[in-house]
Backbone as a printed PyTorch tensor [residue, N CA C, xyz], in Angstrom:
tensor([[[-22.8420,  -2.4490,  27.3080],
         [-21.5570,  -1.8940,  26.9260],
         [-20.4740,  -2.8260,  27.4420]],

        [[-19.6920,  -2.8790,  26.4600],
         [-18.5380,  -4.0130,  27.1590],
         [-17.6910,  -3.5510,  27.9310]],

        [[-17.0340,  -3.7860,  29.1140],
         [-16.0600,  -3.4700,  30.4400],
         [-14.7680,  -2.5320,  30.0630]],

        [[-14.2710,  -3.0060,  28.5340],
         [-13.0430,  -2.0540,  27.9740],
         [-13.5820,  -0.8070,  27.6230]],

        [[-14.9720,  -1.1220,  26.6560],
         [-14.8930,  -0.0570,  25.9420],
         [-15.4860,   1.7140,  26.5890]],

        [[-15.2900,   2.7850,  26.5780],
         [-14.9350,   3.8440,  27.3940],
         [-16.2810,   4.3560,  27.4410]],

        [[-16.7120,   5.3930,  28.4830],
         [-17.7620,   6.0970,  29.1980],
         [-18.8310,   6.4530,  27.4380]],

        [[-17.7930,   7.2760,  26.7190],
         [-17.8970,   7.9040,  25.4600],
         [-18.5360,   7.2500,  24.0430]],

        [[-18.0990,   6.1010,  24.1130],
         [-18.0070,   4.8170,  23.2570],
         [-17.0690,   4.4710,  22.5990]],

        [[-16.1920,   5.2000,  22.7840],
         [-14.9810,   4.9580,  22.2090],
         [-13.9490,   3.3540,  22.7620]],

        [[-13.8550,   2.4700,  21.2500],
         [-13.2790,   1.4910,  21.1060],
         [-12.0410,   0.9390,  21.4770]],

        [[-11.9120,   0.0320,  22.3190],
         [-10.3840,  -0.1790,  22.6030],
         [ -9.2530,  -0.8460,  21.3890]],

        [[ -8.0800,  -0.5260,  21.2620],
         [ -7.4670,  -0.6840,  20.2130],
         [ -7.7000,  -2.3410,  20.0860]],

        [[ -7.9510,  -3.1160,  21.0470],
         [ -8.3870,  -4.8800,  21.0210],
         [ -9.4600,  -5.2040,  20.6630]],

        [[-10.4170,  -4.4070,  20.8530],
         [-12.1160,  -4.4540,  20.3430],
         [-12.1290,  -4.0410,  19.1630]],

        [[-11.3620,  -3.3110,  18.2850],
         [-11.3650,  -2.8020,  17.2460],
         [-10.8030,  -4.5010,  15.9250]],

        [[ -9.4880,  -4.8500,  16.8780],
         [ -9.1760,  -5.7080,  16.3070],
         [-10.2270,  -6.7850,  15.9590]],

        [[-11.1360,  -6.9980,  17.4740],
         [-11.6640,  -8.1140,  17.6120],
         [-13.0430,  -7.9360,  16.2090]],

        [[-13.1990,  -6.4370,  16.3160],
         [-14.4870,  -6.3980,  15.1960],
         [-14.2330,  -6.7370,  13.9020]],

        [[-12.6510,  -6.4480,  13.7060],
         [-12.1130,  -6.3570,  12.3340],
         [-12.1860,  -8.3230,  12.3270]],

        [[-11.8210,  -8.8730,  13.2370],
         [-11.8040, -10.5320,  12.8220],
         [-12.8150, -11.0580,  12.6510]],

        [[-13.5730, -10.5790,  12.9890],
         [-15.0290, -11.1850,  13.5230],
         [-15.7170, -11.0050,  11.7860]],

        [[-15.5520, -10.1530,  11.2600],
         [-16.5390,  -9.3760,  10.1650],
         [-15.2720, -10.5150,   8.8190]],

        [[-16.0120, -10.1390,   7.5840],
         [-15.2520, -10.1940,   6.6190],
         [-15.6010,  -9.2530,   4.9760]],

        [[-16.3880,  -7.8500,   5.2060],
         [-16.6330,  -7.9290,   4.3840],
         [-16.4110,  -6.1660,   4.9330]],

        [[-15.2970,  -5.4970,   4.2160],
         [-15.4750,  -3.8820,   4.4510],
         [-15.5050,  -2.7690,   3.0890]],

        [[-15.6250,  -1.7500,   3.0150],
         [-15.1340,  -0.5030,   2.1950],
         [-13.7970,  -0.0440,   2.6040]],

        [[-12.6990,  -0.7370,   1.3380],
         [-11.4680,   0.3040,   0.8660],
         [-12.1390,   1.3110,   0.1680]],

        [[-10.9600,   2.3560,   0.7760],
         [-10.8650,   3.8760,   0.4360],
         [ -8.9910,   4.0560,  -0.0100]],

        [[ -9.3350,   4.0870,  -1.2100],
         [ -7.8120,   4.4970,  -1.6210],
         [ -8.0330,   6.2980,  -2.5360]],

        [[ -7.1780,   6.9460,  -2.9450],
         [ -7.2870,   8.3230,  -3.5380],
         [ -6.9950,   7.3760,  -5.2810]],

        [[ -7.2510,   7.8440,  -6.0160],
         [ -6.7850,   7.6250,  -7.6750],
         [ -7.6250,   8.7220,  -8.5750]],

        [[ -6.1480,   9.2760,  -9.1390],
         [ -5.9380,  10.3910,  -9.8210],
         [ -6.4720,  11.6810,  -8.7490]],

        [[ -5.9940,  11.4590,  -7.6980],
         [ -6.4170,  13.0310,  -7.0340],
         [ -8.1210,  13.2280,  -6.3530]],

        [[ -8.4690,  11.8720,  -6.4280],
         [-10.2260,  11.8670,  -5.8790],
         [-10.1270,  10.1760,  -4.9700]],

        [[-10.9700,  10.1810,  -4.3230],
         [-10.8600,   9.1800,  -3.6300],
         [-12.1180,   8.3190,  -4.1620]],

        [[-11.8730,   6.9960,  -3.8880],
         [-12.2590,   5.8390,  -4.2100],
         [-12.2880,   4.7760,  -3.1880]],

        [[-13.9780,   4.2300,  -3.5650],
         [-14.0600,   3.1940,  -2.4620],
         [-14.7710,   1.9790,  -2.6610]],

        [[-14.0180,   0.8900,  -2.6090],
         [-14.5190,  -0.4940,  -3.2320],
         [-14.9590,  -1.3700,  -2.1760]],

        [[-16.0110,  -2.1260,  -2.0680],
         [-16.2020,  -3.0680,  -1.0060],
         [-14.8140,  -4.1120,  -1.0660]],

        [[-14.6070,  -4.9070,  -0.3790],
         [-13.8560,  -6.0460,  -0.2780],
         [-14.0080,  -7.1080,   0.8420]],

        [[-13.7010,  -7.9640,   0.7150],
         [-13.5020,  -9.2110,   1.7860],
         [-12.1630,  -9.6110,   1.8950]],

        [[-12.2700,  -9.8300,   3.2070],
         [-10.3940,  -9.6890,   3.8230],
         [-10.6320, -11.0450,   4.8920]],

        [[ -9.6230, -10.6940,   5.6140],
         [ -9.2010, -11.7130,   6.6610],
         [ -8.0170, -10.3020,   7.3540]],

        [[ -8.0510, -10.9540,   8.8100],
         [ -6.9080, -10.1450,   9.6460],
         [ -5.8980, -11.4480,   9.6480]],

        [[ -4.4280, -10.8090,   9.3830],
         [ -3.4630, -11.7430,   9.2770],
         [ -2.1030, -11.0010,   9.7810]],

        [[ -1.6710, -11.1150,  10.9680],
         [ -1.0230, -10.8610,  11.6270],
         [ -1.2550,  -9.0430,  11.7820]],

        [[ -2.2920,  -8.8080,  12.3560],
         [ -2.4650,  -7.3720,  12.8190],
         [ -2.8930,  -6.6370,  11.7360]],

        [[ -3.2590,  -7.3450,  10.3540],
         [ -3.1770,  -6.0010,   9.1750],
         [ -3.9990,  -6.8660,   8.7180]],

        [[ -4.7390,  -5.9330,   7.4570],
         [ -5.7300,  -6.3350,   6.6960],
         [ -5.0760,  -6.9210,   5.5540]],

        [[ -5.6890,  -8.5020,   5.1950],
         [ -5.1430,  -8.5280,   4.0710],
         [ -6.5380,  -9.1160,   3.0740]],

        [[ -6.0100,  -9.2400,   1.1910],
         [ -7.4960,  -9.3180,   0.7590],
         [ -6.7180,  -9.1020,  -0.4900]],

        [[ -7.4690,  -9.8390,  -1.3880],
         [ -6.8980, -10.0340,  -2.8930],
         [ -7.9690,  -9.3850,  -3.7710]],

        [[ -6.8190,  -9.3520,  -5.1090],
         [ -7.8630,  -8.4740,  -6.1200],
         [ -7.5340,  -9.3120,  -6.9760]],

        [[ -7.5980,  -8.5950,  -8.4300],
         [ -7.3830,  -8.6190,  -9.3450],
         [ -6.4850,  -7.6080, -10.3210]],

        [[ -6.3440,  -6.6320,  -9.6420],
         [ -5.2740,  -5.7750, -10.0730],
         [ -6.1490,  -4.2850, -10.4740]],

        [[ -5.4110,  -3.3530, -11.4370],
         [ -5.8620,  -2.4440, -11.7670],
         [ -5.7590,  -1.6700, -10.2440]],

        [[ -7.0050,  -0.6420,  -9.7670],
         [ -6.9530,   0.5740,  -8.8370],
         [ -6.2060,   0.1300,  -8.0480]],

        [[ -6.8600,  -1.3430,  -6.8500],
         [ -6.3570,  -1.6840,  -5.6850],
         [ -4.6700,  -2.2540,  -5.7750]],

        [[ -4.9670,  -2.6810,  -6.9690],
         [ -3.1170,  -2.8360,  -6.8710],
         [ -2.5420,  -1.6990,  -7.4400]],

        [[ -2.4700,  -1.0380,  -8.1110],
         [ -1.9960,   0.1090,  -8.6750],
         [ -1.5830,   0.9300,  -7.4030]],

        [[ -2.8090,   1.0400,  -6.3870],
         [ -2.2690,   1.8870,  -5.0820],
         [ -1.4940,   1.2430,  -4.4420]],

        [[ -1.5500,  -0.2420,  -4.0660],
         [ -0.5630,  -0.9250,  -3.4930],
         [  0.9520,  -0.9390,  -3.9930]],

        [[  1.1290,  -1.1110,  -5.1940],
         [  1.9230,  -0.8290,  -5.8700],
         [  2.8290,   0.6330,  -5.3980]],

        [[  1.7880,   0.9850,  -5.3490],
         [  2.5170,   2.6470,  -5.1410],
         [  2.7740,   2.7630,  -3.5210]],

        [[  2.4290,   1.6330,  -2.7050],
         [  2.4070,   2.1380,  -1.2290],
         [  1.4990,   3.1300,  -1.3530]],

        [[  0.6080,   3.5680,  -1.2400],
         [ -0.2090,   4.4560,  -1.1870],
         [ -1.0290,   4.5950,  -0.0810]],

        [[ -1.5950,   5.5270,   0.9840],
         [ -2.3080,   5.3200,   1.9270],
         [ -3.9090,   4.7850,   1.4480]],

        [[ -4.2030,   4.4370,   3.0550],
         [ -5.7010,   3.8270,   2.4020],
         [ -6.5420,   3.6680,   3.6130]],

        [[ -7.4790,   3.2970,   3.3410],
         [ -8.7020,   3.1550,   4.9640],
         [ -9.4790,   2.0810,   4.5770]],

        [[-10.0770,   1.1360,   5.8990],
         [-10.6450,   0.2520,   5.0040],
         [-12.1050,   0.7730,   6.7580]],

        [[-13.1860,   0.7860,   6.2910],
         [-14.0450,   0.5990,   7.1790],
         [-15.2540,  -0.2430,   7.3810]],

        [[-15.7890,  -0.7580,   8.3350],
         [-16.6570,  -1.7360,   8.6910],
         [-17.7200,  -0.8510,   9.8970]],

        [[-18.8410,  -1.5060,   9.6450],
         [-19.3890,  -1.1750,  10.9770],
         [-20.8130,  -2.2110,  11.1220]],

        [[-21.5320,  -1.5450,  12.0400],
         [-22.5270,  -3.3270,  12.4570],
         [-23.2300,  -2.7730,  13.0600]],

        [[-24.5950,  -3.7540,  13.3610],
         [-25.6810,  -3.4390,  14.1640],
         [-25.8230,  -4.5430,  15.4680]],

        [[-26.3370,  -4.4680,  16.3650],
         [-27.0620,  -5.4300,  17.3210],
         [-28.5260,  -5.2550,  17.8370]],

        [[-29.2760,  -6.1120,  17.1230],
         [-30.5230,  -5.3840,  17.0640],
         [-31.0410,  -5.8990,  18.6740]],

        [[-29.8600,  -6.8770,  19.1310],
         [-30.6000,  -7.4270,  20.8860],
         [-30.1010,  -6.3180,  21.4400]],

        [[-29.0290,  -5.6130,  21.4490],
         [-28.4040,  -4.7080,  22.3510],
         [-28.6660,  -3.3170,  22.4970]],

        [[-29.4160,  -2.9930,  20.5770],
         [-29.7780,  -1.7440,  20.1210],
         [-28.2870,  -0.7220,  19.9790]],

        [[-27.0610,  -1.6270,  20.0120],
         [-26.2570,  -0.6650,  19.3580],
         [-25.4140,  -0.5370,  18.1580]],

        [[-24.8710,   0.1290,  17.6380],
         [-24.1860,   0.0930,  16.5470],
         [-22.6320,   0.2760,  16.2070]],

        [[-21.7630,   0.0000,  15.5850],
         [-20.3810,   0.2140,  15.5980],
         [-20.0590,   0.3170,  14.6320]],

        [[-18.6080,   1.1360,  14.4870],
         [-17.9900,   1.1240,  13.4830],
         [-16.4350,   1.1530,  13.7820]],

        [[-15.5760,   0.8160,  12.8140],
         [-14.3730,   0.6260,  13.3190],
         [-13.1250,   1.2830,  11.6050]],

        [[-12.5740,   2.0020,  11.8860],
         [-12.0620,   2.4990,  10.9560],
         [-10.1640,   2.6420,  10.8970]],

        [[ -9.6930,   1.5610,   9.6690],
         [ -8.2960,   1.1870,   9.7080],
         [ -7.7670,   2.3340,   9.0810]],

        [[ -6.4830,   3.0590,   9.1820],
         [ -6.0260,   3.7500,   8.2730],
         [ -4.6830,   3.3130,   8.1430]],

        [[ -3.6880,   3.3900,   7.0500],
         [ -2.7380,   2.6080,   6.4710],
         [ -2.0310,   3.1620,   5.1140]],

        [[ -1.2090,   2.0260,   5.3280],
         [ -0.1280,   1.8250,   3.7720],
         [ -0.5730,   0.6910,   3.2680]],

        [[ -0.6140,   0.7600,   2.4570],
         [ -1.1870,  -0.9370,   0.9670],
         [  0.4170,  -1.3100,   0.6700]],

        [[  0.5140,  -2.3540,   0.9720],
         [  1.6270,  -3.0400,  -0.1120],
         [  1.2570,  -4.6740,  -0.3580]],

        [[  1.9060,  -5.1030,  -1.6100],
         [  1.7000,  -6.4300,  -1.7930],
         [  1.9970,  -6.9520,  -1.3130]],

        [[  2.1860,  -8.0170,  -1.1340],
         [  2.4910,  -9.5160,  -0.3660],
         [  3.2980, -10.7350,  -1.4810]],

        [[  4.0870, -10.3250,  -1.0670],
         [  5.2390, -10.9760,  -2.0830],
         [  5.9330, -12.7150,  -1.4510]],

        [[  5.5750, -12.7390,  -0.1720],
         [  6.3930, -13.8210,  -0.2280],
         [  4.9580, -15.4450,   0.2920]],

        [[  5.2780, -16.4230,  -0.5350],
         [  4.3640, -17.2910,  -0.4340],
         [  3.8220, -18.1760,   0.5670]],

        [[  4.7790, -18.0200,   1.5690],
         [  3.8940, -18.4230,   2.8090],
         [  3.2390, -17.4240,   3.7370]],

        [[  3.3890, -15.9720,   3.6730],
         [  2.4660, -15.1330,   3.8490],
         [  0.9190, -15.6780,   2.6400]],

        [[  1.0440, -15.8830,   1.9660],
         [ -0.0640, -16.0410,   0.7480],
         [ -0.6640, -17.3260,   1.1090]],

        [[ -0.0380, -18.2280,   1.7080],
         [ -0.5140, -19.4280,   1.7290],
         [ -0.9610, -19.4320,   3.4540]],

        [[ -0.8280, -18.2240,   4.1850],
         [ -1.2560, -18.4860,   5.7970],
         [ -2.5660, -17.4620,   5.6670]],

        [[ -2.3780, -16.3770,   4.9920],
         [ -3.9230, -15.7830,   4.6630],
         [ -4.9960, -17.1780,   3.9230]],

        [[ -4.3110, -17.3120,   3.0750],
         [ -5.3950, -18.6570,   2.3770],
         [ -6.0760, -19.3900,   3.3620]],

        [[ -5.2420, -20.0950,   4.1800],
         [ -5.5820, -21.0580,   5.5400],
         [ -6.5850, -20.1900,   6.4430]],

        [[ -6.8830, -18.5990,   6.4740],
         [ -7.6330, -18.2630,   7.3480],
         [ -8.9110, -18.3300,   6.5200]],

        [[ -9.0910, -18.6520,   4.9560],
         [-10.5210, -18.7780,   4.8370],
         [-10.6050, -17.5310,   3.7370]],

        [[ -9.7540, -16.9920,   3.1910],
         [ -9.7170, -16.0990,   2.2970],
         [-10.0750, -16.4620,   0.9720]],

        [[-10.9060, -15.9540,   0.4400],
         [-11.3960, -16.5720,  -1.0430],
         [-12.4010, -15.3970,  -1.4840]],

        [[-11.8840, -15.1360,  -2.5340],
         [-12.5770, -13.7180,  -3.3010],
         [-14.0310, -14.2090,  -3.4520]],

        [[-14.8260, -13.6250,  -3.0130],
         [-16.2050, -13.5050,  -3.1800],
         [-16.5500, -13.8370,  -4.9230]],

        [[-16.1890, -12.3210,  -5.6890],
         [-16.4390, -11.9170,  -6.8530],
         [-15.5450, -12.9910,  -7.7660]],

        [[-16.1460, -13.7780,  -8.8690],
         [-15.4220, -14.6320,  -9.8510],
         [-14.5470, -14.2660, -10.5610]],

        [[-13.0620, -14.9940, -10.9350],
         [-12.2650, -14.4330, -11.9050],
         [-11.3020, -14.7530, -11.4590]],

        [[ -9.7770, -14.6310, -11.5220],
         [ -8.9140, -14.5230, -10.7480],
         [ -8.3810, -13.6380, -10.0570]],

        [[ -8.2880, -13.8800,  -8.7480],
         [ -7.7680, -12.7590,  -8.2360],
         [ -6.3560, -13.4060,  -7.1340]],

        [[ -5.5030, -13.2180,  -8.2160],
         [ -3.9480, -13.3850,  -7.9230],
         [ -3.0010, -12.6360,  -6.9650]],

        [[ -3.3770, -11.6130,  -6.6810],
         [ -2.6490, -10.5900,  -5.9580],
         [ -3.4280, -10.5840,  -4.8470]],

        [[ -2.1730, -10.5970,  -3.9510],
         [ -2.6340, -10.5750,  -2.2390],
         [ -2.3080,  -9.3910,  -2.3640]],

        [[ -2.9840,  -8.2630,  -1.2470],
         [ -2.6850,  -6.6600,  -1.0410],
         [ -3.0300,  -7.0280,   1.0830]],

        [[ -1.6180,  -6.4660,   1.2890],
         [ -1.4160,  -5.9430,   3.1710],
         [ -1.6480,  -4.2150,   3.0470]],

        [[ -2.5890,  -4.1820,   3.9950],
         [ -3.4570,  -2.7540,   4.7500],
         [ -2.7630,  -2.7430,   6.1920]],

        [[ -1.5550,  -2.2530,   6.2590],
         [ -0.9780,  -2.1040,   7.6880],
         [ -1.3800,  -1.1810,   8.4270]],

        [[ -1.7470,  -1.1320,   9.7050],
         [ -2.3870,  -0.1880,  10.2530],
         [ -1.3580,   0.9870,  10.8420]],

        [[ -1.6100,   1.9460,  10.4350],
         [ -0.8940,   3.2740,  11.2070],
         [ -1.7190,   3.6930,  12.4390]],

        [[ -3.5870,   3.9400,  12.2620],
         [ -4.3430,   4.4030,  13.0240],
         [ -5.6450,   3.4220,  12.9490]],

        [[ -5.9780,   2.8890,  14.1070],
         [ -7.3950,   2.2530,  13.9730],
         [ -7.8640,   2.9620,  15.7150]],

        [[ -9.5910,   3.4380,  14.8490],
         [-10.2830,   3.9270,  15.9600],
         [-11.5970,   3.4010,  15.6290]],

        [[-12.4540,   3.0930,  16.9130],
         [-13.9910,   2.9270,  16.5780],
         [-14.7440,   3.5370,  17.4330]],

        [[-15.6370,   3.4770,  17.5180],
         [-16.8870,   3.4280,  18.1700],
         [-18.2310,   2.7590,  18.6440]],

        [[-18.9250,   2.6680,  19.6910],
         [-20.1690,   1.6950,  20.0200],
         [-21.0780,   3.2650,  20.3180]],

        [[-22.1520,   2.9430,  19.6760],
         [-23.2680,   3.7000,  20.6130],
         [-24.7130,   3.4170,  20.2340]],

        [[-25.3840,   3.7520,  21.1160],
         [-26.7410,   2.9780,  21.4310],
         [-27.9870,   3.8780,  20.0620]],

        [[-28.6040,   3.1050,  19.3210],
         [-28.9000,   3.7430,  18.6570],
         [-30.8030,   4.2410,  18.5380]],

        [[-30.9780,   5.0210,  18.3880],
         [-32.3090,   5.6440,  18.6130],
         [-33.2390,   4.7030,  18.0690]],

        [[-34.5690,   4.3950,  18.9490],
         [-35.4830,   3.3720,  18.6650],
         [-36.0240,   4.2540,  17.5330]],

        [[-36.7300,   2.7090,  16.4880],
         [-37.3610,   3.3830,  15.2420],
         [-38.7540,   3.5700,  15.4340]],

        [[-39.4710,   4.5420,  14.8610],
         [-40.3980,   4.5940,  15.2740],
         [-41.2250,   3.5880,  13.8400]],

        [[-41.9810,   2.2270,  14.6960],
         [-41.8830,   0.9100,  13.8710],
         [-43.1030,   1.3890,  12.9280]],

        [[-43.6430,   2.3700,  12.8390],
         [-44.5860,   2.7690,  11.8610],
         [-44.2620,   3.8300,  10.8090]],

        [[-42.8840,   4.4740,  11.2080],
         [-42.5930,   5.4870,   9.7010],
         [-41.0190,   5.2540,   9.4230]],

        [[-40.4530,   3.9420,  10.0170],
         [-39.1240,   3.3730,   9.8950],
         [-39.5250,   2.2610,   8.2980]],

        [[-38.4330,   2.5900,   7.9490],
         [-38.5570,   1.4640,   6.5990],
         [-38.5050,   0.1960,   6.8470]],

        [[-39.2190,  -0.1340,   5.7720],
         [-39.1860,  -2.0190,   6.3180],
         [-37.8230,  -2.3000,   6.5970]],

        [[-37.1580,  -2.2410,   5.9440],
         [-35.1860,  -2.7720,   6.0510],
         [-34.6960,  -2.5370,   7.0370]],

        [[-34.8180,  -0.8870,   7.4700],
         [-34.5520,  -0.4200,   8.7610],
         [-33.9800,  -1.4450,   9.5990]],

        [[-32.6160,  -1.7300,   9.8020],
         [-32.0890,  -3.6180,  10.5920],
         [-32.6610,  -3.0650,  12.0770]],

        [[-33.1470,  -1.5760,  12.6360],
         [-33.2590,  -1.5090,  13.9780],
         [-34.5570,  -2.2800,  14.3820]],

        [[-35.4270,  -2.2320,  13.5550],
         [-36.5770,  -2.5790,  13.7900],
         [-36.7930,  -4.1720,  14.2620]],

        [[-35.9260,  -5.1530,  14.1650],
         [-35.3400,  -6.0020,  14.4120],
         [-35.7330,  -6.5250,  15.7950]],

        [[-35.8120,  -5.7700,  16.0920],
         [-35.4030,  -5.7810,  17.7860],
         [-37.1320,  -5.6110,  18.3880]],

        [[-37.6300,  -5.2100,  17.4900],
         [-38.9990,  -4.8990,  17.9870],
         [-40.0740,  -5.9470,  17.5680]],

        [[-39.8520,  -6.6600,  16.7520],
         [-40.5820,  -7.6490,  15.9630],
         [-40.4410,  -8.6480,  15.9690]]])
């Protein structure tokens, strides 16, 4: 367990950050038409907030609208046997001015999925909370092959 993080497992607001830099690949959660919706994406942290391009349609449509949103990540350590998750909650807005666009670029930002994807979208954080906790050994004979815990045993 790392020295910040609490008795409980509960994440320090810096460890949270640090997971969010470390990773690049989470689930947005935006609402559209009254139901919620959730798209993988790849981001970069750029000055405290999530940022991450589309192509338009849902994710900009909510941005567009300022709309709230959540983006979450979480992870395994199969040396440590624990697991985390870390969960942003927020306002979406675009990113309008071009050296914001051109200092996300410089961190390595590049849409996974082919096509263009022109529109930068900022995930400002209102609330980020996580968690660490140690996760139950698999039992390596009725655990699925994939199972990432099993990892640790093999």
């Amino acid at each position: 367990m790392d020295s910040q993080t609490q008795p409980d497992g509960t994440l320090t607001f810096d460890e949270c950050w640090e997971l969010l830099a470390n990773d690049t690949v989470g689930r947005l959660a935006v609402v559209v038409d009254g139901h919620p919706e959730i798209f993988p994406i790849n981001y970069v942290v750029h000055r405290r907030s999530i940022a991450f391009r589309t192509a338009g349609v849902t994710k900009l449509w909510s941005a567009l609208s300022e709309r709230p949103a959540a983006l979450e990540i979480d992870g395994y350590d199969p040396h440590t046997e624990e697991a985390w998750s870390v969960v942003l909650r927020g306002d979406t807005q675009v990113i309008e001015d071009q050296a914001d666009k051109d200092a996300v670029d410089s961190l390595g930002l590049e849409p996974w999925q082919p096509g263009e994807k022109a529109n930068y979208i900022r995930l400002s954080a209102r609330a980020l909370t996580g968690r660490r906790f140690k996760v139950n050994r698999p039992d390596v004979w009725a655990t699925r092959a994939q199972d990432r815990r099993r990892a640790s045993f093999e």
